[in-house]
PDB file of N, CA and C in Angstrom:
ATOM      1  N   MET A  17      68.577 -32.450-115.259  1.00  0.00           N
ATOM      2  CA  MET A  17      69.848 -32.606-115.722  1.00  0.00           C
ATOM      3  C   MET A  17      69.818 -33.205-117.125  1.00  0.00           C
ATOM      4  N   SER A  18      70.553 -32.600-118.060  1.00  0.00           N
ATOM      5  CA  SER A  18      70.413 -33.001-119.404  1.00  0.00           C
ATOM      6  C   SER A  18      71.438 -34.296-119.507  1.00  0.00           C
ATOM      7  N   LYS A  19      71.250 -34.893-120.758  1.00  0.00           N
ATOM      8  CA  LYS A  19      72.014 -36.101-120.931  1.00  0.00           C
ATOM      9  C   LYS A  19      73.559 -35.716-121.053  1.00  0.00           C
ATOM     10  N   ASN A  20      73.674 -34.568-121.639  1.00  0.00           N
ATOM     11  CA  ASN A  20      75.048 -34.126-121.834  1.00  0.00           C
ATOM     12  C   ASN A  20      76.010 -33.749-120.741  1.00  0.00           C
ATOM     13  N   ASN A  21      75.226 -33.366-119.486  1.00  0.00           N
ATOM     14  CA  ASN A  21      75.909 -33.025-118.367  1.00  0.00           C
ATOM     15  C   ASN A  21      75.942 -34.187-117.219  1.00  0.00           C
ATOM     16  N   LYS A  22      75.461 -35.325-117.635  1.00  0.00           N
ATOM     17  CA  LYS A  22      75.603 -36.400-116.654  1.00  0.00           C
ATOM     18  C   LYS A  22      76.951 -36.903-116.569  1.00  0.00           C
ATOM     19  N   LYS A  23      77.514 -37.255-115.372  1.00  0.00           N
ATOM     20  CA  LYS A  23      78.718 -37.811-115.062  1.00  0.00           C
ATOM     21  C   LYS A  23      78.834 -39.198-115.383  1.00  0.00           C
ATOM     22  N   LYS A  24      79.992 -39.617-115.916  1.00  0.00           N
ATOM     23  CA  LYS A  24      80.200 -41.008-116.448  1.00  0.00           C
ATOM     24  C   LYS A  24      81.124 -41.582-115.332  1.00  0.00           C
ATOM     25  N   TYR A  25      80.737 -42.808-114.859  1.00  0.00           N
ATOM     26  CA  TYR A  25      81.573 -43.517-113.954  1.00  0.00           C
ATOM     27  C   TYR A  25      82.080 -44.768-114.415  1.00  0.00           C
ATOM     28  N   SER A  26      83.290 -45.165-114.047  1.00  0.00           N
ATOM     29  CA  SER A  26      83.823 -46.530-114.495  1.00  0.00           C
ATOM     30  C   SER A  26      83.180 -47.535-113.642  1.00  0.00           C
ATOM     31  N   ASP A  27      83.320 -48.825-113.847  1.00  0.00           N
ATOM     32  CA  ASP A  27      82.902 -49.889-113.087  1.00  0.00           C
ATOM     33  C   ASP A  27      83.356 -49.916-111.679  1.00  0.00           C
ATOM     34  N   ASP A  28      84.640 -49.412-111.466  1.00  0.00           N
ATOM     35  CA  ASP A  28      85.174 -49.334-110.182  1.00  0.00           C
ATOM     36  C   ASP A  28      84.382 -48.396-109.240  1.00  0.00           C
ATOM     37  N   GLN A  29      83.950 -47.297-109.887  1.00  0.00           N
ATOM     38  CA  GLN A  29      83.302 -46.280-109.138  1.00  0.00           C
ATOM     39  C   GLN A  29      81.794 -46.515-108.883  1.00  0.00           C
ATOM     40  N   LEU A  30      81.216 -47.259-109.791  1.00  0.00           N
ATOM     41  CA  LEU A  30      79.864 -47.629-109.676  1.00  0.00           C
ATOM     42  C   LEU A  30      79.495 -48.575-108.506  1.00  0.00           C
ATOM     43  N   PHE A  31      80.257 -49.617-108.382  1.00  0.00           N
ATOM     44  CA  PHE A  31      80.043 -50.596-107.290  1.00  0.00           C
ATOM     45  C   PHE A  31      81.420 -50.894-106.510  1.00  0.00           C
ATOM     46  N   GLY A  32      81.735 -49.978-105.665  1.00  0.00           N
ATOM     47  CA  GLY A  32      82.940 -50.082-104.991  1.00  0.00           C
ATOM     48  C   GLY A  32      83.000 -49.753-103.512  1.00  0.00           C
ATOM     49  N   GLN A  33      84.057 -49.379-103.036  1.00  0.00           N
ATOM     50  CA  GLN A  33      84.200 -48.941-101.636  1.00  0.00           C
ATOM     51  C   GLN A  33      85.035 -47.624-101.633  1.00  0.00           C
ATOM     52  N   ASP A  34      84.815 -46.890-100.518  1.00  0.00           N
ATOM     53  CA  ASP A  34      85.672 -45.749-100.368  1.00  0.00           C
ATOM     54  C   ASP A  34      85.891 -45.556 -98.844  1.00  0.00           C
ATOM     55  N   GLU A  35      86.349 -44.485 -98.410  1.00  0.00           N
ATOM     56  CA  GLU A  35      86.720 -44.355 -96.905  1.00  0.00           C
ATOM     57  C   GLU A  35      85.219 -44.186 -96.171  1.00  0.00           C
ATOM     58  N   TYR A  36      84.148 -43.985 -96.736  1.00  0.00           N
ATOM     59  CA  TYR A  36      82.999 -43.749 -96.049  1.00  0.00           C
ATOM     60  C   TYR A  36      82.007 -45.016 -96.208  1.00  0.00           C
ATOM     61  N   PHE A  37      82.046 -45.635 -97.418  1.00  0.00           N
ATOM     62  CA  PHE A  37      81.130 -46.674 -97.806  1.00  0.00           C
ATOM     63  C   PHE A  37      81.844 -48.019 -98.013  1.00  0.00           C
ATOM     64  N   TYR A  38      81.242 -49.057 -97.205  1.00  0.00           N
ATOM     65  CA  TYR A  38      81.699 -50.514 -97.405  1.00  0.00           C
ATOM     66  C   TYR A  38      81.267 -50.912 -98.812  1.00  0.00           C
ATOM     67  N   PHE A  39      80.020 -50.544 -99.197  1.00  0.00           N
ATOM     68  CA  PHE A  39      79.461 -50.976-100.586  1.00  0.00           C
ATOM     69  C   PHE A  39      78.715 -49.872-101.094  1.00  0.00           C
ATOM     70  N   ILE A  40      79.183 -49.326-102.219  1.00  0.00           N
ATOM     71  CA  ILE A  40      78.549 -48.320-102.961  1.00  0.00           C
ATOM     72  C   ILE A  40      77.494 -48.944-103.824  1.00  0.00           C
ATOM     73  N   ALA A  41      76.218 -48.671-103.556  1.00  0.00           N
ATOM     74  CA  ALA A  41      75.110 -49.269-104.422  1.00  0.00           C
ATOM     75  C   ALA A  41      74.916 -48.423-105.583  1.00  0.00           C
ATOM     76  N   GLY A  42      75.155 -47.151-105.604  1.00  0.00           N
ATOM     77  CA  GLY A  42      74.882 -46.301-106.727  1.00  0.00           C
ATOM     78  C   GLY A  42      75.066 -44.908-106.428  1.00  0.00           C
ATOM     79  N   TYR A  43      74.646 -43.993-107.355  1.00  0.00           N
ATOM     80  CA  TYR A  43      74.829 -42.687-107.197  1.00  0.00           C
ATOM     81  C   TYR A  43      73.506 -41.887-107.485  1.00  0.00           C
ATOM     82  N   THR A  44      73.271 -40.785-106.801  1.00  0.00           N
ATOM     83  CA  THR A  44      72.060 -39.990-106.960  1.00  0.00           C
ATOM     84  C   THR A  44      72.178 -39.210-108.341  1.00  0.00           C
ATOM     85  N   GLU A  45      71.216 -38.552-108.706  1.00  0.00           N
ATOM     86  CA  GLU A  45      71.331 -37.655-109.910  1.00  0.00           C
ATOM     87  C   GLU A  45      72.439 -36.560-109.615  1.00  0.00           C
ATOM     88  N   SER A  46      72.585 -36.195-108.406  1.00  0.00           N
ATOM     89  CA  SER A  46      73.579 -35.143-108.024  1.00  0.00           C
ATOM     90  C   SER A  46      75.014 -35.600-107.981  1.00  0.00           C
ATOM     91  N   GLY A  47      75.204 -36.927-108.050  1.00  0.00           N
ATOM     92  CA  GLY A  47      76.490 -37.508-107.976  1.00  0.00           C
ATOM     93  C   GLY A  47      76.948 -37.982-106.563  1.00  0.00           C
ATOM     94  N   PHE A  48      75.903 -37.992-105.634  1.00  0.00           N
ATOM     95  CA  PHE A  48      76.313 -38.368-104.299  1.00  0.00           C
ATOM     96  C   PHE A  48      76.148 -39.974-104.161  1.00  0.00           C
ATOM     97  N   ALA A  49      77.170 -40.614-103.671  1.00  0.00           N
ATOM     98  CA  ALA A  49      77.141 -42.022-103.387  1.00  0.00           C
ATOM     99  C   ALA A  49      76.162 -42.326-102.385  1.00  0.00           C
ATOM    100  N   TYR A  50      75.508 -43.614-102.498  1.00  0.00           N
ATOM    101  CA  TYR A  50      74.672 -44.186-101.368  1.00  0.00           C
ATOM    102  C   TYR A  50      74.940 -45.676-101.432  1.00  0.00           C
ATOM    103  N   GLY A  51      74.736 -46.267-100.161  1.00  0.00           N
ATOM    104  CA  GLY A  51      74.945 -47.674 -99.983  1.00  0.00           C
ATOM    105  C   GLY A  51      75.212 -47.988 -98.442  1.00  0.00           C
ATOM    106  N   LYS A  52      75.948 -49.101 -98.162  1.00  0.00           N
ATOM    107  CA  LYS A  52      76.118 -49.417 -96.853  1.00  0.00           C
ATOM    108  C   LYS A  52      77.524 -48.791 -96.321  1.00  0.00           C
ATOM    109  N   THR A  53      77.454 -48.088 -95.193  1.00  0.00           N
ATOM    110  CA  THR A  53      78.542 -47.387 -94.622  1.00  0.00           C
ATOM    111  C   THR A  53      79.483 -48.384 -93.871  1.00  0.00           C
ATOM    112  N   TRP A  54      80.618 -48.142 -93.656  1.00  0.00           N
ATOM    113  CA  TRP A  54      81.471 -49.025 -92.761  1.00  0.00           C
ATOM    114  C   TRP A  54      81.061 -49.148 -91.418  1.00  0.00           C
ATOM    115  N   GLU A  55      80.364 -48.189 -90.779  1.00  0.00           N
ATOM    116  CA  GLU A  55      79.750 -48.403 -89.461  1.00  0.00           C
ATOM    117  C   GLU A  55      78.705 -49.380 -89.543  1.00  0.00           C
ATOM    118  N   GLU A  56      77.808 -49.399 -90.609  1.00  0.00           N
ATOM    119  CA  GLU A  56      76.755 -50.332 -90.721  1.00  0.00           C
ATOM    120  C   GLU A  56      77.246 -51.728 -90.915  1.00  0.00           C
ATOM    121  N   ALA A  57      78.386 -51.867 -91.739  1.00  0.00           N
ATOM    122  CA  ALA A  57      78.934 -53.117 -92.046  1.00  0.00           C
ATOM    123  C   ALA A  57      79.480 -53.670 -90.771  1.00  0.00           C
ATOM    124  N   ILE A  58      80.135 -52.854 -89.977  1.00  0.00           N
ATOM    125  CA  ILE A  58      80.553 -53.398 -88.578  1.00  0.00           C
ATOM    126  C   ILE A  58      79.519 -53.910 -87.734  1.00  0.00           C
ATOM    127  N   ALA A  59      78.520 -53.023 -87.699  1.00  0.00           N
ATOM    128  CA  ALA A  59      77.368 -53.360 -86.847  1.00  0.00           C
ATOM    129  C   ALA A  59      76.701 -54.670 -87.271  1.00  0.00           C
ATOM    130  N   ASP A  60      76.643 -54.853 -88.565  1.00  0.00           N
ATOM    131  CA  ASP A  60      75.927 -56.028 -89.101  1.00  0.00           C
ATOM    132  C   ASP A  60      76.749 -57.237 -89.037  1.00  0.00           C
ATOM    133  N   GLY A  61      78.002 -56.995 -88.604  1.00  0.00           N
ATOM    134  CA  GLY A  61      78.879 -58.222 -88.588  1.00  0.00           C
ATOM    135  C   GLY A  61      79.577 -58.644 -89.833  1.00  0.00           C
ATOM    136  N   LEU A  62      79.611 -57.805 -90.803  1.00  0.00           N
ATOM    137  CA  LEU A  62      80.235 -58.019 -92.140  1.00  0.00           C
ATOM    138  C   LEU A  62      81.719 -57.960 -92.088  1.00  0.00           C
ATOM    139  N   VAL A  63      82.237 -56.953 -91.327  1.00  0.00           N
ATOM    140  CA  VAL A  63      83.651 -56.779 -91.138  1.00  0.00           C
ATOM    141  C   VAL A  63      84.007 -56.609 -89.691  1.00  0.00           C
ATOM    142  N   ASP A  64      85.220 -56.732 -89.448  1.00  0.00           N
ATOM    143  CA  ASP A  64      85.552 -56.328 -87.979  1.00  0.00           C
ATOM    144  C   ASP A  64      86.071 -54.889 -87.825  1.00  0.00           C
ATOM    145  N   GLU A  65      86.512 -54.413 -86.689  1.00  0.00           N
ATOM    146  CA  GLU A  65      86.917 -53.171 -86.467  1.00  0.00           C
ATOM    147  C   GLU A  65      88.019 -52.725 -87.405  1.00  0.00           C
ATOM    148  N   ASN A  66      88.868 -53.539 -87.819  1.00  0.00           N
ATOM    149  CA  ASN A  66      89.931 -53.267 -88.820  1.00  0.00           C
ATOM    150  C   ASN A  66      89.598 -53.264 -90.205  1.00  0.00           C
ATOM    151  N   ARG A  67      88.271 -53.452 -90.389  1.00  0.00           N
ATOM    152  CA  ARG A  67      87.645 -53.525 -91.793  1.00  0.00           C
ATOM    153  C   ARG A  67      88.119 -54.743 -92.662  1.00  0.00           C
ATOM    154  N   LYS A  68      88.297 -55.818 -91.873  1.00  0.00           N
ATOM    155  CA  LYS A  68      88.629 -57.077 -92.498  1.00  0.00           C
ATOM    156  C   LYS A  68      87.290 -57.906 -92.521  1.00  0.00           C
ATOM    157  N   PRO A  69      87.039 -58.661 -93.675  1.00  0.00           N
ATOM    158  CA  PRO A  69      85.866 -59.391 -93.674  1.00  0.00           C
ATOM    159  C   PRO A  69      85.797 -60.620 -92.600  1.00  0.00           C
ATOM    160  N   ILE A  70      84.641 -60.793 -91.994  1.00  0.00           N
ATOM    161  CA  ILE A  70      84.560 -61.872 -91.029  1.00  0.00           C
ATOM    162  C   ILE A  70      83.964 -63.016 -91.911  1.00  0.00           C
ATOM    163  N   LYS A  71      84.669 -64.134 -91.780  1.00  0.00           N
ATOM    164  CA  LYS A  71      84.250 -65.295 -92.554  1.00  0.00           C
ATOM    165  C   LYS A  71      83.281 -66.199 -91.599  1.00  0.00           C
ATOM    166  N   GLU A  72      82.205 -66.482 -92.237  1.00  0.00           N
ATOM    167  CA  GLU A  72      81.155 -67.315 -91.493  1.00  0.00           C
ATOM    168  C   GLU A  72      81.108 -68.636 -92.111  1.00  0.00           C
ATOM    169  N   GLU A  73      80.836 -69.650 -91.331  1.00  0.00           N
ATOM    170  CA  GLU A  73      80.770 -70.977 -91.889  1.00  0.00           C
ATOM    171  C   GLU A  73      79.471 -71.190 -92.720  1.00  0.00           C
ATOM    172  N   ILE A  74      79.576 -71.755 -93.860  1.00  0.00           N
ATOM    173  CA  ILE A  74      78.383 -71.887 -94.623  1.00  0.00           C
ATOM    174  C   ILE A  74      77.876 -73.258 -94.489  1.00  0.00           C
ATOM    175  N   VAL A  75      76.622 -73.460 -94.144  1.00  0.00           N
ATOM    176  CA  VAL A  75      76.124 -74.785 -93.842  1.00  0.00           C
ATOM    177  C   VAL A  75      75.170 -75.181 -95.074  1.00  0.00           C
ATOM    178  N   VAL A  76      75.631 -76.248 -95.811  1.00  0.00           N
ATOM    179  CA  VAL A  76      74.883 -76.793 -96.999  1.00  0.00           C
ATOM    180  C   VAL A  76      73.993 -77.861 -96.529  1.00  0.00           C
ATOM    181  N   ASP A  77      72.755 -77.726 -96.860  1.00  0.00           N
ATOM    182  CA  ASP A  77      71.813 -78.806 -96.702  1.00  0.00           C
ATOM    183  C   ASP A  77      71.788 -79.874 -97.821  1.00  0.00           C
ATOM    184  N   GLU A  78      72.121 -81.007 -97.567  1.00  0.00           N
ATOM    185  CA  GLU A  78      72.289 -82.019 -98.593  1.00  0.00           C
ATOM    186  C   GLU A  78      71.025 -82.505 -99.274  1.00  0.00           C
ATOM    187  N   LEU A  79      69.851 -82.053 -98.605  1.00  0.00           N
ATOM    188  CA  LEU A  79      68.593 -82.543 -99.103  1.00  0.00           C
ATOM    189  C   LEU A  79      68.136 -81.728-100.363  1.00  0.00           C
ATOM    190  N   TYR A  80      68.657 -80.542-100.463  1.00  0.00           N
ATOM    191  CA  TYR A  80      68.395 -79.495-101.459  1.00  0.00           C
ATOM    192  C   TYR A  80      69.472 -79.354-102.467  1.00  0.00           C
ATOM    193  N   PRO A  81      69.460 -79.734-103.648  1.00  0.00           N
ATOM    194  CA  PRO A  81      70.599 -79.515-104.425  1.00  0.00           C
ATOM    195  C   PRO A  81      70.791 -78.013-105.018  1.00  0.00           C
ATOM    196  N   PHE A  82      69.903 -77.094-104.694  1.00  0.00           N
ATOM    197  CA  PHE A  82      70.043 -75.725-105.138  1.00  0.00           C
ATOM    198  C   PHE A  82      70.231 -74.817-104.038  1.00  0.00           C
TER     199      PHE A  82
END
């Protein structure tokens, strides 16, 4: 693919979501999106069945300041 024929994407398109992907990590040279699908995000516990984020309690260890 020549440089003149490459598609240009806005920031919203590069790292976003759509009806198939929870997180779009990037695009192939052919223009196909790849990343984590909604089904994978639900299975991994990132979102619930209604596609709402699942909030987890963050534990901070006071011994390590970083």
